[in-house]
Amino acid sequence: MKSLLWLVFSLAIAANALLNLTSFDGVERVLLSVCTGTVAIGAGVGLWMTRRREA
């Protein structure tokens, strides 16, 4: 589970970074950036929720 979350998180960050190098403009760029950002935040929250809790 954690390895899948790490993979999704890494791919979302990479996709978001690569969007700046593409020729998408305007609304397309914003929508793709919001989608990849939401996926990255979701995967990050999932990783945070599955961390080991030490007292």
Short mmCIF file of C-alpha atoms in Angstrom, two decimals:
data_model
loop_
_atom_site.label_atom_id
_atom_site.label_comp_id
_atom_site.label_asym_id
_atom_site.label_seq_id
_atom_site.Cartn_x
_atom_site.Cartn_y
_atom_site.Cartn_z
CA MET A 1 0.00 0.00 0.00
CA LYS A 2 2.71 2.47 0.96
CA SER A 3 4.77 1.69 -2.12
CA LEU A 4 1.75 2.39 -4.32
CA LEU A 5 1.15 5.68 -2.52
CA TRP A 6 4.82 6.64 -2.99
CA LEU A 7 4.56 5.79 -6.69
CA VAL A 8 1.40 7.85 -7.16
CA PHE A 9 2.89 10.73 -5.17
CA SER A 10 6.10 10.71 -7.23
CA LEU A 11 4.28 10.49 -10.55
CA ALA A 12 1.92 13.32 -9.62
CA ILE A 13 4.83 15.57 -8.62
CA ALA A 14 6.72 14.73 -11.81
CA ALA A 15 3.64 15.29 -13.98
CA ASN A 16 2.98 18.61 -12.31
CA ALA A 17 6.57 19.71 -12.90
CA LEU A 18 6.46 18.57 -16.54
CA LEU A 19 3.29 20.55 -17.17
CA ASN A 20 5.39 23.71 -17.08
CA LEU A 21 7.40 22.44 -20.06
CA THR A 22 4.41 21.54 -22.24
CA SER A 23 2.51 23.70 -24.67
CA PHE A 24 -0.76 23.66 -22.73
CA ASP A 25 -2.12 27.14 -22.17
CA GLY A 26 -4.86 28.74 -20.15
CA VAL A 27 -7.62 26.61 -18.73
CA GLU A 28 -6.05 23.29 -19.82
CA ARG A 29 -2.87 23.99 -17.87
CA VAL A 30 -4.78 25.10 -14.79
CA LEU A 31 -7.08 22.07 -14.82
CA LEU A 32 -4.22 19.60 -15.29
CA SER A 33 -2.21 21.31 -12.58
CA VAL A 34 -5.16 21.21 -10.17
CA CYS A 35 -5.75 17.52 -10.93
CA THR A 36 -2.13 16.49 -10.42
CA GLY A 37 -1.88 18.68 -7.33
CA THR A 38 -4.98 17.10 -5.84
CA VAL A 39 -3.61 13.61 -6.50
CA ALA A 40 -0.29 14.56 -4.92
CA ILE A 41 -2.00 16.00 -1.84
CA GLY A 42 -4.21 12.93 -1.55
CA ALA A 43 -1.25 10.56 -1.79
CA GLY A 44 0.67 12.67 0.71
CA VAL A 45 -2.21 12.54 3.18
CA GLY A 46 -2.46 8.79 2.63
CA LEU A 47 1.24 8.41 3.39
CA TRP A 48 0.88 10.54 6.50
CA MET A 49 -2.08 8.49 7.71
CA THR A 50 -0.18 5.20 7.25
CA ARG A 51 3.00 6.30 9.04
CA ARG A 52 4.24 4.54 12.15
CA ARG A 53 3.19 6.23 15.33
CA GLU A 54 5.74 6.04 18.09
CA ALA A 55 4.95 7.25 21.58
#
